């Protein structure tokens, strides 16, 4: 891979993916592999793990603070909506942009997640090409255009 | 009268000329003892053997000293009167037997609501004898006496009542649903003297109606379940399909041309199949959403809906150089989004199947009130509301295919000829049916098709 660049902060971008479906996680990983910005993708499979990661508990003592979180809504153990609420109620975490990436197209889910201060809501596209487009768009917008808060 | 001559009569005993000698003799004795009698029935035995009913009036004759000298008797021929009486009795028996033969419950009631007569069907239905019924309050035999009382009061006030549904309580406790018709009857002077009520036992009809109601409920429930099933199935199938589809596409992206030609073919078929399935599942999902995720009906301006549908279709319409026109369109009570979808599917369909080579494709949308339309109710399904038509001059449809086209995933052409999954018209039908209307098509091959659909009007909209 050529033409890889560092993020706007002059370093690699740290991304946390909260996703229970390995197929989806792998797709995100494959998509981000082709991203221009050098990024490190961390993958956790449920809400509890996500909170441990963010609080640097247990095996996550040495992980970095993520620059952006990609969050699925339907998760085992701790639901994505609860994870979102916890993040947005936490003084130290609430500035991290949360991109809700879910299969749900329900208007209720959309309204509810924005009420919980999600930074954006994206329905998982059906095809690979669209999925890659979404990953590109996330990269282009959240990792390039947007000024992220200082860590 | 007797057929005997005067000479033959004089000197003969009086009683000899009657069929019942003893009764004649008793008559004479009664006259002598009491001084007279009136309307004493006897039968004259005539010389030629006939009998003539007569009515005797007689009185004794006395001399100035008060001694009886004879009896003056006069007889009136009662033949005609007796005949008339017999006839009347016969007619009465005939009428009575008709009333008793009726399987409907017949009663007469007086203005106070007391039963004055009842037939045997009423006895059977109530479990009470005629004697018991006569004189009782009419309303006592019903499960809702108040309603029965109102009914007969209505009869005496208005002259009649029709199809009043009541329920008789049989003496043994079981109920019989009946349908009452009743009207007043009058004496010769025109005064109302009572009401005649006829009731039909509608147990079987009621049971049939209940059965029908249950069947409809069952059907509606299974229909709801089916819709829910279609929704859940198509929704949940999307997830695994997304995996199949995405990874087959990833395979194609990374490995196309890097393996042998067979591998490329196989991947291509897999990608194509996954894509088609995705379209179908999506279509099925939107089809099931018509019922499960519909919006409430609101007044909807169809001109506005038409404009939006056209704007959604503008690329395709431009491409085929189709002229789409419309007559004035009304405001109807509908689910706005679904109506837009309906217009869009029908116009889009007409646009897709236009005959490009022959003439300029034209589509016209029009609407009229059902009451003013020449289309019969048997076709439109409703008698109040609107009938829309979408007319094109396209390729038309074979007569034996006009029903099939509304089925899910039914296609009349290959995918290479005309694209699409075959869901469009079934979505149309589903939308129209959710609104309580009907959809059908009239078509001639090579000349074009006209799709009709009806949308009911508000009951109070006038």
Coordinates of N, CA and C in Angstrom, one line a residue, chain B residues 123-283:
Chain B
X123 N -96.0 -21.3 21.1 CA -96.0 -22.3 22.3 C -94.7 -23.0 22.3
X124 N -94.3 -23.5 21.1 CA -93.0 -24.3 21.1 C -91.8 -23.5 21.5
X125 N -91.8 -22.2 21.0 CA -90.6 -21.4 21.2 C -90.5 -20.9 22.6
X126 N -91.7 -20.7 23.3 CA -91.6 -20.2 24.7 C -91.7 -21.3 25.7
X127 N -92.3 -22.4 25.3 CA -92.5 -23.5 26.2 C -93.7 -23.3 27.0
X128 N -94.6 -22.3 26.7 CA -95.8 -22.0 27.4 C -97.0 -22.3 26.5
X129 N -98.1 -22.8 27.1 CA -99.3 -23.1 26.4 C -100.0 -21.8 26.0
X130 N -100.9 -21.9 25.0 CA -101.6 -20.8 24.5 C -102.4 -20.1 25.6
X131 N -103.0 -21.0 26.4 CA -103.8 -20.5 27.6 C -102.9 -19.6 28.5
X132 N -101.7 -20.1 28.7 CA -100.7 -19.4 29.6 C -100.3 -18.1 28.9
X133 N -100.1 -18.1 27.7 CA -99.6 -16.9 26.9 C -100.7 -15.8 26.9
X134 N -101.9 -16.2 26.6 CA -102.9 -15.2 26.5 C -103.1 -14.4 27.8
X135 N -103.0 -13.1 27.8 CA -103.2 -12.3 29.0 C -101.9 -11.9 29.6
X136 N -100.8 -12.5 29.2 CA -99.5 -12.2 29.7 C -98.9 -11.0 29.0
X137 N -97.9 -10.3 29.6 CA -97.2 -9.2 28.9 C -96.3 -9.8 27.8
X138 N -96.4 -9.2 26.7 CA -95.6 -9.6 25.5 C -94.1 -9.6 25.8
X139 N -93.7 -8.6 26.5 CA -92.2 -8.4 26.7 C -91.6 -9.5 27.7
X140 N -92.5 -10.2 28.4 CA -92.0 -11.1 29.4 C -91.2 -12.3 28.8
X141 N -91.4 -12.5 27.6 CA -90.7 -13.7 27.0 C -89.4 -13.5 26.4
X142 N -88.8 -12.2 26.6 CA -87.6 -11.9 25.9 C -86.5 -11.7 26.9
X143 N -85.2 -11.9 26.4 CA -84.1 -11.7 27.3 C -83.9 -10.2 27.6
X144 N -84.4 -9.3 26.7 CA -84.3 -7.9 27.0 C -85.8 -7.4 26.9
X145 N -86.5 -7.5 28.0 CA -87.9 -7.1 28.0 C -88.1 -5.6 27.7
X146 N -87.1 -4.8 28.1 CA -87.2 -3.4 27.9 C -87.2 -3.1 26.3
X147 N -86.4 -3.8 25.6 CA -86.3 -3.6 24.2 C -87.6 -4.1 23.5
X148 N -88.1 -5.2 24.0 CA -89.4 -5.7 23.5 C -90.5 -4.7 23.7
X149 N -90.5 -4.1 24.9 CA -91.6 -3.2 25.2 C -91.5 -2.0 24.3
X150 N -90.2 -1.5 24.1 CA -90.0 -0.3 23.2 C -90.5 -0.7 21.8
X151 N -90.3 -2.0 21.4 CA -90.7 -2.4 20.1 C -92.2 -2.3 19.9
X152 N -93.0 -2.9 20.9 CA -94.4 -2.8 20.6 C -95.0 -1.4 20.8
X153 N -94.3 -0.6 21.7 CA -94.8 0.8 21.8 C -94.6 1.5 20.5
X154 N -93.4 1.2 19.9 CA -93.1 1.7 18.5 C -94.2 1.3 17.5
X155 N -94.6 0.0 17.6 CA -95.7 -0.4 16.7 C -97.0 0.4 16.9
X156 N -97.4 0.6 18.1 CA -98.6 1.3 18.4 C -98.5 2.8 18.0
X157 N -97.3 3.3 18.1 CA -97.1 4.7 17.8 C -97.0 4.9 16.3
X158 N -96.2 4.1 15.6 CA -95.8 4.3 14.2 C -96.6 3.4 13.3
X159 N -97.3 2.5 13.8 CA -98.1 1.6 12.9 C -97.5 0.3 12.6
X160 N -96.1 0.3 12.7 CA -95.4 -1.0 12.4 C -94.0 -1.0 12.8
X161 N -93.4 -2.1 12.8 CA -91.9 -2.2 13.1 C -91.4 -3.4 12.2
X162 N -90.2 -3.2 11.7 CA -89.6 -4.2 10.8 C -88.3 -4.7 11.3
X163 N -88.1 -6.0 11.2 CA -86.8 -6.6 11.5 C -86.2 -6.2 12.8
X164 N -87.0 -6.3 13.8 CA -86.5 -6.0 15.2 C -85.9 -7.3 15.7
X165 N -84.6 -7.3 16.1 CA -84.0 -8.5 16.5 C -84.2 -8.6 18.1
X166 N -84.8 -9.7 18.5 CA -85.0 -10.0 19.9 C -84.6 -11.4 20.2
X167 N -84.5 -11.7 21.5 CA -84.2 -13.1 21.9 C -85.2 -13.6 22.9
X168 N -85.8 -14.7 22.5 CA -86.9 -15.3 23.3 C -86.2 -16.2 24.4
X169 N -86.7 -16.1 25.6 CA -86.2 -17.0 26.7 C -87.2 -18.1 26.8
X170 N -86.8 -19.3 26.4 CA -87.7 -20.5 26.5 C -87.8 -20.8 28.0
X171 N -88.9 -21.4 28.4 CA -89.2 -21.7 29.8 C -88.0 -22.6 30.4
X172 N -87.4 -23.4 29.6 CA -86.3 -24.3 30.1 C -85.0 -23.5 30.1
X173 N -85.0 -22.3 29.7 CA -83.8 -21.5 29.9 C -83.0 -21.2 28.7
X174 N -83.2 -21.9 27.6 CA -82.4 -21.7 26.4 C -83.0 -20.5 25.6
X175 N -82.1 -19.9 24.8 CA -82.5 -18.7 24.1 C -82.7 -18.9 22.6
X176 N -83.7 -18.2 22.1 CA -83.9 -18.4 20.6 C -83.9 -17.0 20.0
X177 N -82.9 -16.7 19.1 CA -82.9 -15.4 18.5 C -84.0 -15.3 17.4
X178 N -84.8 -14.2 17.5 CA -85.9 -14.0 16.5 C -85.8 -12.7 15.8
X179 N -86.5 -12.6 14.7 CA -86.6 -11.4 13.9 C -88.0 -11.0 13.8
X180 N -88.4 -9.9 14.5 CA -89.8 -9.5 14.5 C -90.2 -8.5 13.5
X181 N -91.4 -8.8 12.9 CA -92.1 -7.8 12.1 C -93.5 -7.7 12.7
X182 N -94.0 -6.5 12.9 CA -95.3 -6.3 13.5 C -96.0 -5.1 13.0
X183 N -97.3 -5.2 12.9 CA -98.1 -4.0 12.5 C -99.4 -4.0 13.2
X184 N -100.1 -2.8 13.3 CA -101.4 -2.7 14.0 C -102.5 -3.2 13.1
X185 N -103.6 -3.7 13.7 CA -104.8 -4.0 12.9 C -106.0 -3.2 13.6
X186 N -107.0 -3.0 12.8 CA -108.1 -2.1 13.2 C -109.4 -2.8 13.1
X187 N -110.4 -2.2 13.8 CA -111.8 -2.6 13.7 C -112.5 -2.0 12.5
X188 N -113.7 -2.2 12.3 CA -114.4 -1.7 11.1 C -114.4 -0.2 11.1
X189 N -114.4 0.4 12.3 CA -114.4 1.9 12.4 C -113.0 2.5 12.2
X190 N -112.0 1.6 12.0 CA -110.7 2.1 11.8 C -109.9 2.3 13.1
X191 N -110.5 2.0 14.2 CA -109.7 2.1 15.5 C -108.7 1.0 15.6
X192 N -107.5 1.4 16.1 CA -106.5 0.3 16.4 C -107.0 -0.5 17.5
X193 N -107.0 -1.8 17.3 CA -107.5 -2.6 18.4 C -106.4 -3.6 18.9
X194 N -105.3 -3.7 18.1 CA -104.2 -4.6 18.5 C -103.1 -4.5 17.5
X195 N -102.1 -5.4 17.8 CA -101.0 -5.5 16.9 C -100.8 -7.0 16.6
X196 N -100.4 -7.2 15.3 CA -100.1 -8.5 14.9 C -98.6 -8.7 14.7
X197 N -98.0 -9.6 15.5 CA -96.6 -9.7 15.4 C -96.2 -11.1 14.9
X198 N -95.2 -11.1 14.0 CA -94.7 -12.3 13.4 C -93.2 -12.4 13.6
X199 N -92.8 -13.5 14.2 CA -91.3 -13.6 14.4 C -90.8 -14.8 13.7
X200 N -89.6 -14.7 13.2 CA -88.9 -15.8 12.6 C -87.8 -16.2 13.5
X201 N -87.7 -17.5 13.7 CA -86.6 -18.1 14.4 C -85.3 -18.0 13.5
X202 N -84.3 -17.2 14.0 CA -83.1 -17.0 13.1 C -81.9 -17.6 13.8
X203 N -82.2 -18.7 14.5 CA -81.1 -19.4 15.2 C -80.0 -19.8 14.2
X204 N -80.5 -20.4 13.1 CA -79.5 -20.9 12.1 C -78.8 -19.8 11.4
X205 N -79.5 -18.7 11.1 CA -78.9 -17.6 10.4 C -77.8 -17.0 11.4
X206 N -78.2 -16.9 12.7 CA -77.3 -16.3 13.6 C -76.1 -17.1 13.8
X207 N -76.3 -18.4 13.8 CA -75.2 -19.3 14.0 C -74.2 -19.2 12.8
X208 N -74.9 -19.1 11.6 CA -74.1 -19.0 10.4 C -73.3 -17.7 10.4
X209 N -73.9 -16.6 10.9 CA -73.3 -15.3 10.9 C -72.1 -15.4 11.9
X210 N -72.3 -16.1 13.1 CA -71.3 -16.2 14.1 C -70.1 -17.0 13.5
X211 N -70.4 -18.1 12.8 CA -69.4 -18.9 12.2 C -68.6 -18.1 11.2
X212 N -69.3 -17.3 10.4 CA -68.6 -16.4 9.4 C -67.7 -15.4 10.1
X213 N -68.2 -14.9 11.3 CA -67.5 -13.9 12.0 C -66.2 -14.5 12.5
X214 N -66.3 -15.8 13.1 CA -65.1 -16.4 13.6 C -64.2 -16.7 12.4
X215 N -64.7 -17.2 11.3 CA -63.8 -17.5 10.2 C -63.1 -16.2 9.7
X216 N -63.8 -15.1 9.7 CA -63.2 -13.9 9.3 C -62.1 -13.5 10.3
X217 N -62.4 -13.7 11.6 CA -61.4 -13.4 12.6 C -60.1 -14.3 12.5
X218 N -60.4 -15.6 12.3 CA -59.3 -16.5 12.1 C -58.5 -16.1 10.9
X219 N -59.2 -15.8 9.8 CA -58.5 -15.5 8.6 C -57.6 -14.2 8.8
X220 N -58.2 -13.2 9.4 CA -57.5 -12.0 9.6 C -56.3 -12.2 10.5
X221 N -56.5 -13.1 11.5 CA -55.4 -13.4 12.4 C -54.2 -14.1 11.6
X222 N -54.6 -15.1 10.8 CA -53.6 -15.8 10.1 C -52.9 -14.9 9.1
X223 N -53.7 -14.0 8.6 CA -53.2 -13.0 7.6 C -52.2 -12.1 8.3
X224 N -52.5 -11.6 9.5 CA -51.6 -10.8 10.3 C -50.3 -11.6 10.6
X225 N -50.5 -12.8 11.0 CA -49.3 -13.7 11.3 C -48.4 -13.8 10.1
X226 N -49.1 -14.0 8.9 CA -48.4 -14.2 7.7 C -47.6 -12.9 7.3
X227 N -48.2 -11.8 7.5 CA -47.5 -10.5 7.2 C -46.4 -10.4 8.2
X228 N -46.6 -10.7 9.5 CA -45.5 -10.6 10.4 C -44.4 -11.5 10.1
X229 N -44.8 -12.7 9.6 CA -43.8 -13.7 9.2 C -43.0 -13.2 8.1
X230 N -43.7 -12.7 7.1 CA -42.9 -12.2 5.9 C -42.0 -11.1 6.3
X231 N -42.4 -10.2 7.2 CA -41.6 -9.1 7.6 C -40.3 -9.6 8.4
X232 N -40.6 -10.5 9.4 CA -39.5 -11.0 10.1 C -38.5 -11.8 9.3
X233 N -39.1 -12.7 8.4 CA -38.3 -13.5 7.6 C -37.4 -12.6 6.7
X234 N -38.0 -11.7 6.0 CA -37.2 -10.9 5.0 C -36.2 -10.0 5.8
X235 N -36.6 -9.5 7.0 CA -35.7 -8.7 7.7 C -34.5 -9.4 8.2
X236 N -34.8 -10.6 8.8 CA -33.7 -11.4 9.4 C -32.9 -12.1 8.4
X237 N -33.5 -12.3 7.2 CA -32.7 -13.0 6.1 C -31.6 -12.0 5.6
X238 N -31.9 -10.7 5.7 CA -31.0 -9.7 5.2 C -29.6 -9.9 5.8
X239 N -29.5 -10.2 7.1 CA -28.2 -10.3 7.8 C -27.3 -11.3 7.2
X240 N -27.7 -12.6 7.1 CA -26.8 -13.6 6.5 C -26.6 -13.3 5.0
X241 N -27.6 -12.8 4.4 CA -27.4 -12.6 2.9 C -26.4 -11.5 2.7
X242 N -26.4 -10.5 3.6 CA -25.4 -9.5 3.5 C -24.0 -10.0 3.6
X243 N -23.8 -11.1 4.4 CA -22.5 -11.7 4.5 C -22.2 -12.4 3.2
X244 N -23.1 -13.2 2.7 CA -22.9 -14.0 1.5 C -22.5 -13.0 0.4
X245 N -23.3 -12.0 0.2 CA -23.2 -11.1 -0.9 C -21.9 -10.3 -0.7
X246 N -21.6 -9.8 0.4 CA -20.4 -9.0 0.6 C -19.1 -9.8 0.4
X247 N -19.1 -11.0 0.9 CA -17.9 -11.8 0.7 C -17.7 -12.3 -0.7
X248 N -18.8 -12.6 -1.3 CA -18.7 -13.1 -2.7 C -18.1 -11.9 -3.6
X249 N -18.6 -10.7 -3.2 CA -18.1 -9.5 -3.9 C -16.7 -9.2 -3.6
X250 N -16.3 -9.5 -2.4 CA -14.9 -9.3 -2.0 C -14.0 -10.3 -2.7
X251 N -14.5 -11.5 -2.8 CA -13.8 -12.5 -3.6 C -13.6 -12.0 -5.0
X252 N -14.6 -11.5 -5.6 CA -14.6 -11.0 -7.0 C -13.6 -9.9 -7.1
X253 N -13.6 -9.0 -6.2 CA -12.8 -7.8 -6.2 C -11.3 -8.2 -6.1
X254 N -11.0 -9.1 -5.2 CA -9.6 -9.5 -4.9 C -9.1 -10.5 -5.9
X255 N -10.0 -11.5 -6.3 CA -9.4 -12.6 -7.0 C -9.8 -12.8 -8.5
X256 N -10.7 -11.9 -9.0 CA -11.1 -12.0 -10.4 C -9.9 -12.0 -11.3
X257 N -9.8 -12.9 -12.2 CA -8.7 -12.9 -13.2 C -7.4 -13.5 -12.6
X258 N -7.4 -13.9 -11.3 CA -6.2 -14.4 -10.7 C -6.3 -15.9 -10.6
X259 N -7.5 -16.5 -10.8 CA -7.6 -17.9 -10.8 C -8.0 -18.3 -12.2
X260 N -8.6 -19.5 -12.5 CA -8.9 -19.8 -13.9 C -10.2 -19.3 -14.3
X261 N -10.6 -19.5 -15.5 CA -11.8 -19.0 -16.1 C -13.1 -19.5 -15.4
X262 N -13.0 -20.8 -15.0 CA -14.1 -21.5 -14.3 C -14.4 -20.7 -13.0
X263 N -13.4 -20.4 -12.3 CA -13.5 -19.7 -11.0 C -14.2 -18.4 -11.2
X264 N -13.8 -17.7 -12.2 CA -14.4 -16.4 -12.5 C -15.9 -16.5 -12.8
X265 N -16.2 -17.6 -13.6 CA -17.6 -17.9 -13.9 C -18.4 -18.1 -12.7
X266 N -17.9 -19.0 -11.8 CA -18.6 -19.4 -10.6 C -18.9 -18.2 -9.7
X267 N -17.8 -17.4 -9.6 CA -18.0 -16.2 -8.7 C -19.1 -15.3 -9.3
X268 N -19.0 -15.2 -10.6 CA -20.0 -14.3 -11.3 C -21.4 -14.7 -11.0
X269 N -21.7 -16.1 -11.2 CA -23.0 -16.6 -10.9 C -23.4 -16.4 -9.4
X270 N -22.5 -16.6 -8.5 CA -22.8 -16.4 -7.1 C -23.1 -15.0 -6.8
X271 N -22.3 -14.0 -7.4 CA -22.6 -12.6 -7.2 C -24.0 -12.2 -7.7
X272 N -24.3 -12.7 -9.0 CA -25.6 -12.4 -9.6 C -26.7 -12.9 -8.7
X273 N -26.6 -14.2 -8.3 CA -27.6 -14.8 -7.5 C -27.8 -14.0 -6.2
X274 N -26.7 -13.7 -5.5 CA -26.8 -13.0 -4.3 C -27.5 -11.6 -4.5
X275 N -27.1 -10.9 -5.6 CA -27.7 -9.6 -5.9 C -29.2 -9.7 -6.1
X276 N -29.6 -10.8 -6.9 CA -31.0 -10.9 -7.1 C -31.8 -11.2 -5.9
X277 N -31.2 -12.1 -5.0 CA -31.9 -12.4 -3.8 C -32.0 -11.2 -2.9
X278 N -31.0 -10.4 -2.9 CA -31.1 -9.2 -2.1 C -32.2 -8.3 -2.6
X279 N -32.4 -8.1 -3.9 CA -33.5 -7.3 -4.4 C -34.8 -7.9 -4.0
X280 N -34.9 -9.3 -4.1 CA -36.2 -9.9 -3.7 C -36.5 -9.8 -2.3
X281 N -35.5 -10.0 -1.4 CA -35.8 -9.8 0.0 C -36.2 -8.4 0.4
X282 N -35.5 -7.5 -0.3 CA -35.8 -6.1 -0.1 C -37.2 -5.8 -0.5
X283 N -37.6 -6.3 -1.6 CA -39.0 -6.1 -2.2 C -40.0 -6.8 -1.2

